């Protein structure tokens, strides 16, 4: 458009399932997705005039609905399995303009009976957040192997 605006009404990712596994050597089953680390070559770039107006991007809603993450960590002496499901994250009124606020809400079930939820607003430039964050009934059973191994406690 003449005004260089990009307007998007809704982006949704539904029923995403991620199954992570960390083997005894500490490698994740997704390590190969990023490709090998290669050194960046220095590239000279032309200086572009800063007089150009930037694009303005506005998203009415971005959501992750009914997602699930399963994590099997075999790198610990006593392996552990963690599960996050019913992951629902929504962000509303996203705008690239400085000092704009977006609203969000999220809820996640942790293992069998725990939950994490949050609702509020975030400003990206300068960064600021206001809202509520709630953690309920999180089992420490899944965290115990990390504590035992790293803090040397039983």
Tab-separated table of C-alpha atoms in Angstrom:
chain	number	residue	atom	x	y	z
A	1	UNK	CA	0.000	0.000	0.000
A	2	UNK	CA	1.011	3.630	-0.258
A	3	UNK	CA	1.226	3.862	3.521
A	4	UNK	CA	3.429	0.753	3.824
A	5	UNK	CA	1.035	-0.878	6.282
A	6	UNK	CA	0.798	-4.630	6.688
A	7	UNK	CA	-2.479	-5.632	8.353
A	8	UNK	CA	-3.159	-9.224	9.427
A	9	UNK	CA	-6.398	-10.201	11.129
A	10	UNK	CA	-5.582	-13.654	12.563
A	11	UNK	CA	-2.736	-16.162	12.685
A	12	UNK	CA	-3.451	-19.447	14.487
A	13	UNK	CA	-1.453	-22.613	15.053
A	14	UNK	CA	-3.776	-25.369	16.228
A	15	UNK	CA	-2.927	-28.720	17.857
A	16	UNK	CA	0.859	-28.429	17.616
A	17	UNK	CA	2.602	-31.469	19.075
A	18	UNK	CA	6.299	-31.429	19.992
A	19	UNK	CA	8.116	-34.474	21.346
A	20	UNK	CA	11.581	-33.680	22.672
A	21	UNK	CA	14.141	-36.227	23.806
A	22	UNK	CA	17.518	-35.502	25.368
A	23	UNK	CA	19.845	-38.508	25.152
A	24	UNK	CA	22.467	-39.618	27.667
A	25	UNK	CA	25.099	-37.450	25.940
A	26	UNK	CA	22.941	-34.324	26.228
A	27	UNK	CA	21.901	-34.057	22.575
A	28	UNK	CA	18.320	-33.119	21.750
A	29	UNK	CA	16.447	-34.904	18.986
A	30	UNK	CA	15.924	-31.505	17.333
A	31	UNK	CA	19.599	-30.424	17.301
A	32	UNK	CA	19.885	-31.172	13.578
A	33	UNK	CA	17.090	-28.773	12.690
A	34	UNK	CA	19.217	-25.670	13.057
A	35	UNK	CA	22.102	-26.866	10.880
A	36	UNK	CA	25.806	-26.576	11.604
A	37	UNK	CA	27.319	-23.489	13.179
A	38	UNK	CA	29.256	-21.595	10.547
A	39	UNK	CA	31.305	-18.478	11.113
A	40	UNK	CA	29.747	-15.354	9.692
A	41	UNK	CA	31.758	-13.723	6.960
A	42	UNK	CA	32.131	-10.000	7.187
A	43	UNK	CA	30.011	-8.412	4.526
A	44	UNK	CA	30.197	-4.773	3.643
A	45	UNK	CA	26.787	-3.258	3.188
A	46	UNK	CA	25.780	-0.016	1.658
A	47	UNK	CA	24.422	2.557	4.017
A	48	UNK	CA	20.759	3.078	3.296
A	49	UNK	CA	19.223	6.458	3.803
A	50	UNK	CA	17.287	6.525	7.069
A	51	UNK	CA	14.734	8.871	5.533
A	52	UNK	CA	12.634	5.955	4.292
A	53	UNK	CA	9.488	5.340	6.285
A	54	UNK	CA	9.463	1.869	7.881
A	55	UNK	CA	6.657	-0.590	7.296
A	56	UNK	CA	4.033	-0.666	10.004
A	57	UNK	CA	2.862	-4.161	10.891
A	58	UNK	CA	-0.399	-4.729	12.767
A	59	UNK	CA	-1.743	-8.129	13.822
A	60	UNK	CA	-5.179	-8.359	15.365
A	61	UNK	CA	-4.605	-11.788	16.901
A	62	UNK	CA	-1.919	-14.483	17.041
A	63	UNK	CA	-2.749	-17.711	18.836
A	64	UNK	CA	-1.372	-21.116	19.723
A	65	UNK	CA	-4.283	-23.426	20.529
A	66	UNK	CA	-4.318	-26.844	22.226
A	67	UNK	CA	-0.578	-27.424	21.833
A	68	UNK	CA	1.386	-30.136	23.618
A	69	UNK	CA	5.073	-30.582	24.506
A	70	UNK	CA	6.471	-33.855	25.844
A	71	UNK	CA	10.070	-33.877	27.105
A	72	UNK	CA	11.961	-37.060	27.922
A	73	UNK	CA	15.335	-36.289	29.527
A	74	UNK	CA	17.605	-39.348	29.543
A	75	UNK	CA	20.745	-37.293	30.264
A	76	UNK	CA	20.096	-37.412	33.994
A	77	UNK	CA	21.112	-40.387	36.073
A	78	UNK	CA	17.449	-40.756	36.998
A	79	UNK	CA	15.711	-39.811	33.757
A	80	UNK	CA	12.554	-37.724	33.861
A	81	UNK	CA	9.553	-37.113	31.662
A	82	UNK	CA	7.672	-33.820	31.647
A	83	UNK	CA	4.488	-32.973	29.816
A	84	UNK	CA	2.940	-29.618	29.000
A	85	UNK	CA	-0.457	-29.776	27.343
A	86	UNK	CA	-3.564	-27.710	26.805
A	87	UNK	CA	-1.155	-24.914	25.869
A	88	UNK	CA	-3.168	-21.885	24.800
A	89	UNK	CA	-1.441	-18.577	24.138
A	90	UNK	CA	-3.106	-15.534	22.589
A	91	UNK	CA	-1.721	-12.106	21.730
A	92	UNK	CA	-4.014	-9.292	20.589
A	93	UNK	CA	-3.524	-5.900	18.944
A	94	UNK	CA	0.136	-6.334	18.037
A	95	UNK	CA	1.532	-3.181	16.455
A	96	UNK	CA	5.102	-2.407	15.376
A	97	UNK	CA	4.771	1.276	16.242
A	98	UNK	CA	6.831	2.375	19.257
A	99	UNK	CA	5.158	2.570	22.664
A	100	UNK	CA	2.219	0.411	21.563
A	101	UNK	CA	0.826	-2.208	23.937
A	102	UNK	CA	-0.371	-5.701	23.097
A	103	UNK	CA	-2.684	-7.758	25.284
A	104	UNK	CA	-2.050	-11.428	25.988
A	105	UNK	CA	-3.409	-14.404	27.854
A	106	UNK	CA	-2.003	-17.872	28.262
A	107	UNK	CA	-2.683	-21.096	30.086
A	108	UNK	CA	-0.677	-24.313	30.267
A	109	UNK	CA	-1.319	-27.593	32.085
A	110	UNK	CA	1.907	-28.928	33.599
A	111	UNK	CA	2.188	-32.691	33.953
A	112	UNK	CA	-0.988	-34.087	35.534
A	113	UNK	CA	-2.367	-31.532	37.963
A	114	UNK	CA	-0.358	-28.338	37.693
A	115	UNK	CA	-1.033	-25.190	35.753
A	116	UNK	CA	0.565	-21.932	34.745
A	117	UNK	CA	-1.481	-18.983	33.540
A	118	UNK	CA	-0.935	-15.338	32.814
A	119	UNK	CA	-2.898	-12.387	31.514
A	120	UNK	CA	-1.800	-8.841	30.875
A	121	UNK	CA	-0.217	-6.371	28.503
A	122	UNK	CA	3.266	-5.880	27.069
A	123	UNK	CA	4.862	-2.856	25.440
A	124	UNK	CA	7.811	-3.637	23.185
A	125	UNK	CA	9.578	-0.251	22.865
A	126	UNK	CA	10.582	0.507	25.547
A	127	UNK	CA	9.937	-2.911	27.079
A	128	UNK	CA	7.382	-2.952	29.882
A	129	UNK	CA	4.886	-5.530	31.179
A	130	UNK	CA	1.865	-5.432	33.458
A	131	UNK	CA	-0.362	-8.318	34.368
A	132	UNK	CA	-0.873	-11.403	36.501
A	133	UNK	CA	1.070	-14.669	36.599
A	134	UNK	CA	-0.303	-17.706	38.436
A	135	UNK	CA	1.308	-21.069	39.213
A	136	UNK	CA	-0.823	-23.802	40.794
A	137	UNK	CA	-0.095	-27.332	42.013
A	138	UNK	CA	3.210	-27.836	40.173
A	139	UNK	CA	4.689	-31.196	41.154
A	140	UNK	CA	8.327	-31.055	42.196
A	141	UNK	CA	8.762	-34.744	41.337
A	142	UNK	CA	9.870	-33.922	37.787
A	143	UNK	CA	12.344	-31.270	39.032
A	144	UNK	CA	13.892	-33.461	41.732
A	145	UNK	CA	16.360	-35.281	39.424
A	146	UNK	CA	17.787	-31.924	38.280
A	147	UNK	CA	18.158	-30.758	41.882
A	148	UNK	CA	19.739	-34.022	43.008
A	149	UNK	CA	22.230	-34.100	40.163
A	150	UNK	CA	23.194	-30.423	40.143
A	151	UNK	CA	23.043	-29.617	43.852
A	152	UNK	CA	24.276	-33.038	44.991
A	153	UNK	CA	21.374	-33.617	47.373
A	154	UNK	CA	19.171	-36.672	47.893
